[in-house]
Short mmCIF file of C-alpha atoms and ligand atoms in Angstrom, two decimals:
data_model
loop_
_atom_site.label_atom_id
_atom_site.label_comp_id
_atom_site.label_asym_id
_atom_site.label_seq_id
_atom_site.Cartn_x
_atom_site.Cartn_y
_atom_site.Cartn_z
CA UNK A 1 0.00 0.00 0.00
CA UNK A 2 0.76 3.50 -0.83
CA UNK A 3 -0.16 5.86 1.76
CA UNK A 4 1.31 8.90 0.38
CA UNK A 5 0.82 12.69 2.79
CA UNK A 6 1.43 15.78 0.39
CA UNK A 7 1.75 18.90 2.75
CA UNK A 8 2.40 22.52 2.53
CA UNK A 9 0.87 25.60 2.94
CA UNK A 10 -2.38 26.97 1.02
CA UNK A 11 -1.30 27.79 -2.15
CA UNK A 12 1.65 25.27 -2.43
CA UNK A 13 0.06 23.31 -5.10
CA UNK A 14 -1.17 20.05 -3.43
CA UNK A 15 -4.02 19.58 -5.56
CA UNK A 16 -2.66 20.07 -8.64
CA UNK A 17 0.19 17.63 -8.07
CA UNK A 18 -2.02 15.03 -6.22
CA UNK A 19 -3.89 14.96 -9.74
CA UNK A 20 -0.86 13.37 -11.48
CA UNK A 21 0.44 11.17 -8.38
CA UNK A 22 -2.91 9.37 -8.55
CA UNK A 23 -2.72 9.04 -12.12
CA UNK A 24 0.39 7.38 -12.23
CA UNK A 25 0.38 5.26 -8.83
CA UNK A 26 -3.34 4.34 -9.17
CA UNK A 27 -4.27 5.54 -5.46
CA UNK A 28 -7.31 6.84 -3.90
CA UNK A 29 -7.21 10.14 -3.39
CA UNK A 30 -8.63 12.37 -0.34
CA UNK A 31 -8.96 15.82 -0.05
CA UNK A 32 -10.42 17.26 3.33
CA UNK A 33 -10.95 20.46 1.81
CA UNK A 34 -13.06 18.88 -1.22
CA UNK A 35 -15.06 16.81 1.30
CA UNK A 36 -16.05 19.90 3.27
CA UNK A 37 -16.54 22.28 0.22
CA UNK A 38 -18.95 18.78 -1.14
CA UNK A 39 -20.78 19.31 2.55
CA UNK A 40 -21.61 22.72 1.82
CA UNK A 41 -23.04 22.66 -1.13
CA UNK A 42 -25.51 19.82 -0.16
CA UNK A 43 -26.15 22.28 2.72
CA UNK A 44 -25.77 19.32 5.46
CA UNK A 45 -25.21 19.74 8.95
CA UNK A 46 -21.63 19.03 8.38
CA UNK A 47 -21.53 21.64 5.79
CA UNK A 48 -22.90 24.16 8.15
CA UNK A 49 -20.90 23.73 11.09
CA UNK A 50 -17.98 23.50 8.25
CA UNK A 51 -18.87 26.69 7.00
CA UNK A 52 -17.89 29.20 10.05
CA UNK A 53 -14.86 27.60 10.35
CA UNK A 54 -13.68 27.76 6.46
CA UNK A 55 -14.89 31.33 6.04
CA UNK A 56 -12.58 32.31 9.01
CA UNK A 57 -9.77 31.13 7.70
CA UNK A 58 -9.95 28.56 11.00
CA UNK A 59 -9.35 24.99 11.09
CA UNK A 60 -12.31 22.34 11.75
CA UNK A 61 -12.03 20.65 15.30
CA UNK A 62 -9.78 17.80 14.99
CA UNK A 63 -12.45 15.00 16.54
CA UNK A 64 -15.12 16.09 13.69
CA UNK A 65 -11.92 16.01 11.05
CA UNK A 66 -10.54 12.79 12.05
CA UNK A 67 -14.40 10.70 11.95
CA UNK A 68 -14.46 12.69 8.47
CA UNK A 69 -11.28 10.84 7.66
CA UNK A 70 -11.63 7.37 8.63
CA UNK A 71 -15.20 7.21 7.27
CA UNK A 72 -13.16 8.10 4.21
CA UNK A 73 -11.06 5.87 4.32
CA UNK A 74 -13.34 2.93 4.85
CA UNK A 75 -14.88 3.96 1.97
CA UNK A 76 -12.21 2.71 -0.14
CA UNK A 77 -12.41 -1.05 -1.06
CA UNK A 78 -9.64 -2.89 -2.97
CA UNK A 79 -7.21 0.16 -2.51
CA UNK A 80 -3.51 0.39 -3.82
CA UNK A 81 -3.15 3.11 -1.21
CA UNK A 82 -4.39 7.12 -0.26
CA UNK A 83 -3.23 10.38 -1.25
CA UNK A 84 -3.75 12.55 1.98
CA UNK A 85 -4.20 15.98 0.76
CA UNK A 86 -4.87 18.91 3.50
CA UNK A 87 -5.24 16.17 6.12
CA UNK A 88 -2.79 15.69 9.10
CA UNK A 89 -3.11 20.11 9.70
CA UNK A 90 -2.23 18.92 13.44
CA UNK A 91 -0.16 17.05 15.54
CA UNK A 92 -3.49 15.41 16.77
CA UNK A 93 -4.50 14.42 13.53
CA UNK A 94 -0.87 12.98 12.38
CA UNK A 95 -1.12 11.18 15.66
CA UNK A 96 -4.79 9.35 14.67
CA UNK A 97 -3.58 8.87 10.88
CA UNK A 98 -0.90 6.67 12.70
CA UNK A 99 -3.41 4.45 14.47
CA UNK A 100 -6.00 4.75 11.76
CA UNK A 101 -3.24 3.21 9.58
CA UNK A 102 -1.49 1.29 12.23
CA UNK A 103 -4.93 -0.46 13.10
CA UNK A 104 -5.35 -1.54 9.06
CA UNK A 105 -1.49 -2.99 9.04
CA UNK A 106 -0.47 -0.23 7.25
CA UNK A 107 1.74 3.50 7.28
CA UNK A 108 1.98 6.75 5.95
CA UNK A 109 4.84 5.30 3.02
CA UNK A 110 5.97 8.99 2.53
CA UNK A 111 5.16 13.03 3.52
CA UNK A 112 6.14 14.87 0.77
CA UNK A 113 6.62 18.75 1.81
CA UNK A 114 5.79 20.85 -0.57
CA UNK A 115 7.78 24.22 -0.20
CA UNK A 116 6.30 27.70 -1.52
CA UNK A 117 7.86 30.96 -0.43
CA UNK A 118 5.01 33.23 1.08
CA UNK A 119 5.14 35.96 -1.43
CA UNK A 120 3.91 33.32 -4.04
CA UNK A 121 1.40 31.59 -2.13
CA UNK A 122 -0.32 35.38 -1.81
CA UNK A 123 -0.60 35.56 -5.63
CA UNK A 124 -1.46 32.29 -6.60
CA UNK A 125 -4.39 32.17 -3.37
CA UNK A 126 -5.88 35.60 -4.53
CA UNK A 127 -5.15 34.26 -8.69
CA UNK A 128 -7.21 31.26 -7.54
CA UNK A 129 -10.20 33.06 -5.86
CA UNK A 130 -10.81 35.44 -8.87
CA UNK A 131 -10.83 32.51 -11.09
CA UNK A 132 -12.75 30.03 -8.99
CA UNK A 133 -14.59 32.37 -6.56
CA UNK A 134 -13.59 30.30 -3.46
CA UNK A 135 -14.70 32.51 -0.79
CA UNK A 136 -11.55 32.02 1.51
CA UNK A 137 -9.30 32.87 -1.04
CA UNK A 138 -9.74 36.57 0.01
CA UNK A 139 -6.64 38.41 0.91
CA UNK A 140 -8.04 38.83 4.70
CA UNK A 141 -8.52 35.11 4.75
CA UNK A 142 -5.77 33.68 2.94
CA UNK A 143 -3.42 35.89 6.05
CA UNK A 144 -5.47 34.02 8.61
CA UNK A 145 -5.25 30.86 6.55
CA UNK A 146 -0.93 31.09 6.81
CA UNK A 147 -1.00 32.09 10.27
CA UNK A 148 -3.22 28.72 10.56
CA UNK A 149 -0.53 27.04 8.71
CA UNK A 150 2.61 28.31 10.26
CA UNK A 151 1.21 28.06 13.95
CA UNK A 152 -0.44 24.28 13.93
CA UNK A 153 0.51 22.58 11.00
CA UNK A 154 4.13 23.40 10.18
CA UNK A 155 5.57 21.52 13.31
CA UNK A 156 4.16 18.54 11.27
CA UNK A 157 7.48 18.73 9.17
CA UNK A 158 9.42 17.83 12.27
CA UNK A 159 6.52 15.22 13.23
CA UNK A 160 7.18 13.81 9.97
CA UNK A 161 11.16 13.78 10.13
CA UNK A 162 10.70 12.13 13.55
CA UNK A 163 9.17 9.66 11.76
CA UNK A 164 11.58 9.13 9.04
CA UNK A 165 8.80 9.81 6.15
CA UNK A 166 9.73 13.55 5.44
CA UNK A 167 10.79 14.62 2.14
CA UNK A 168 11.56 18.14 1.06
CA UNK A 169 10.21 19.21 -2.64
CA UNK A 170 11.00 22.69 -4.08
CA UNK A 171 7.27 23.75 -5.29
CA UNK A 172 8.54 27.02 -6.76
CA UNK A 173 8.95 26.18 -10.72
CA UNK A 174 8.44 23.88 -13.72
CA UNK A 175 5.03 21.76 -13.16
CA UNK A 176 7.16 18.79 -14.58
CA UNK A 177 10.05 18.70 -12.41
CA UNK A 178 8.46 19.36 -9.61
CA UNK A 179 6.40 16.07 -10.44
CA UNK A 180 9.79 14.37 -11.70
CA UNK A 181 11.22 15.52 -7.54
CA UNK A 182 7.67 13.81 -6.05
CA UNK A 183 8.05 10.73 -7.89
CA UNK A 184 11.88 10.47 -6.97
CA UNK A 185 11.07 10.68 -3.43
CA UNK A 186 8.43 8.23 -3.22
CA UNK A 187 10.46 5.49 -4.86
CA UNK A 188 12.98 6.44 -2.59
CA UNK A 189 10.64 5.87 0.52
CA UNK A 190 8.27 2.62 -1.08
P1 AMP B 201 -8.05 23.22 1.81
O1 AMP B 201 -8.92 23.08 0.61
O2 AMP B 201 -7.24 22.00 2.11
O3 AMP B 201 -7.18 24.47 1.75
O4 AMP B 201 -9.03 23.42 3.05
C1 AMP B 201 -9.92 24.52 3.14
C2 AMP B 201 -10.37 24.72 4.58
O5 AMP B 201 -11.02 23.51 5.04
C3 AMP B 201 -9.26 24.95 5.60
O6 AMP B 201 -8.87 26.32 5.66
C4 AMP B 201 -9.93 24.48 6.89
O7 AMP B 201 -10.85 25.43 7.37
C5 AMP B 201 -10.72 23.26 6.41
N1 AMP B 201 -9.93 22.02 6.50
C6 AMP B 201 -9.51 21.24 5.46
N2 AMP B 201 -8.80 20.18 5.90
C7 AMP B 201 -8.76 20.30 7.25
C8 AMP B 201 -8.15 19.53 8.28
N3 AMP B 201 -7.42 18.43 8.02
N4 AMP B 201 -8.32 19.96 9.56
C9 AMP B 201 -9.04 21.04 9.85
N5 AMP B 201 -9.60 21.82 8.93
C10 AMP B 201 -9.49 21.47 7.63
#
């Protein structure tokens, strides 16, 4: 199984790369942000209670976010492994991916860090909300969004390295060889 974490800041371009990983390794892919944003829309209680959070830049409570996840993941029958986009944001939640996991006979394979500088994440967060009119990718948001980041998720890259699953990718550049860097690192780390 590949259980494969890509992290890094709004922005960073986890989404975009998670598109080819899955097309190439055949994996399940889940993004927390997609399942919330899919909660909304149907207007479910979820969604709701998802809402205030999202539009202030906040993050979800980690009990909700981790019953979110492993309902996810026991969704997925016959799997050659996840993508984990947006989800461990917390120590607490790297902590219950490591038992969910743990419990199945299984481990995170690889965390690939994707690394943006902050001047770039601004213009490609504000770039993204005037094309897809994501209503936290305002500039007021997208500051509280970082300050998210750099306060409770970022100590995940130590987490990680603790774990001996971190890799470092430069996510500043060519689409291509920033895909050509991912793939290196997870056949370094399957
Ligand atoms: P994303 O699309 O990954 O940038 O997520 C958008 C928003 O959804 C975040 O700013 C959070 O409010 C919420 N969210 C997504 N994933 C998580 C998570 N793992 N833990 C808590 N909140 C999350």
């Amino acid at each position: 199984m590949l259980n494969i974490v890509i992290f890094g800041a709004p922005g960073s371009g986890k989404g975009t790369q998670s598109e080819r990983i899955l097309e190439k390794y055949g994996v399940n892919h889940i993004s927390t942000g997609d399942v919330l944003r899919a909660e909304i829309k149907a207007e479910t209680e979820l969604g709701k209670t998802a809402k205030g959070f999202i539009d202030q830049g906040q993050l979800i409570p980690d009990s909700l976010m981790i019953d979110i996840l492993a309902a996810k993941l026991d969704s997925f029958v016959g799997s050659k492994g996840v993508i984990f986009d947006g989800f461990p944001r917390t120590i607490a939640q790297a902590d219950a991916l490591k038992a969910m996991l743990n419990e199945r006979g299984q481990d995170v394979t690889v965390m690939l860090e994707l690394d943006v500088p902050e001047d770039e994440l601004m213009t490609r967060l504000i770039k993204r909300g005037i094309e897809s009119g994501r209503t936290d990718d305002n500039e007021e948001t997208i500051k509280k969004r970082l300050k998210v980041y750099h306060e409770q998720t970022s100590p995940l890259k130590e987490w990680y390295k603790n774990d001996g699953k971190h890799c470092y990718i430069n996510g500043l550049g060519d689409l291509d060889r920033i895909f050509a860097d991912i793939v290196a690192a997870i056949e370094s780390k399957k």
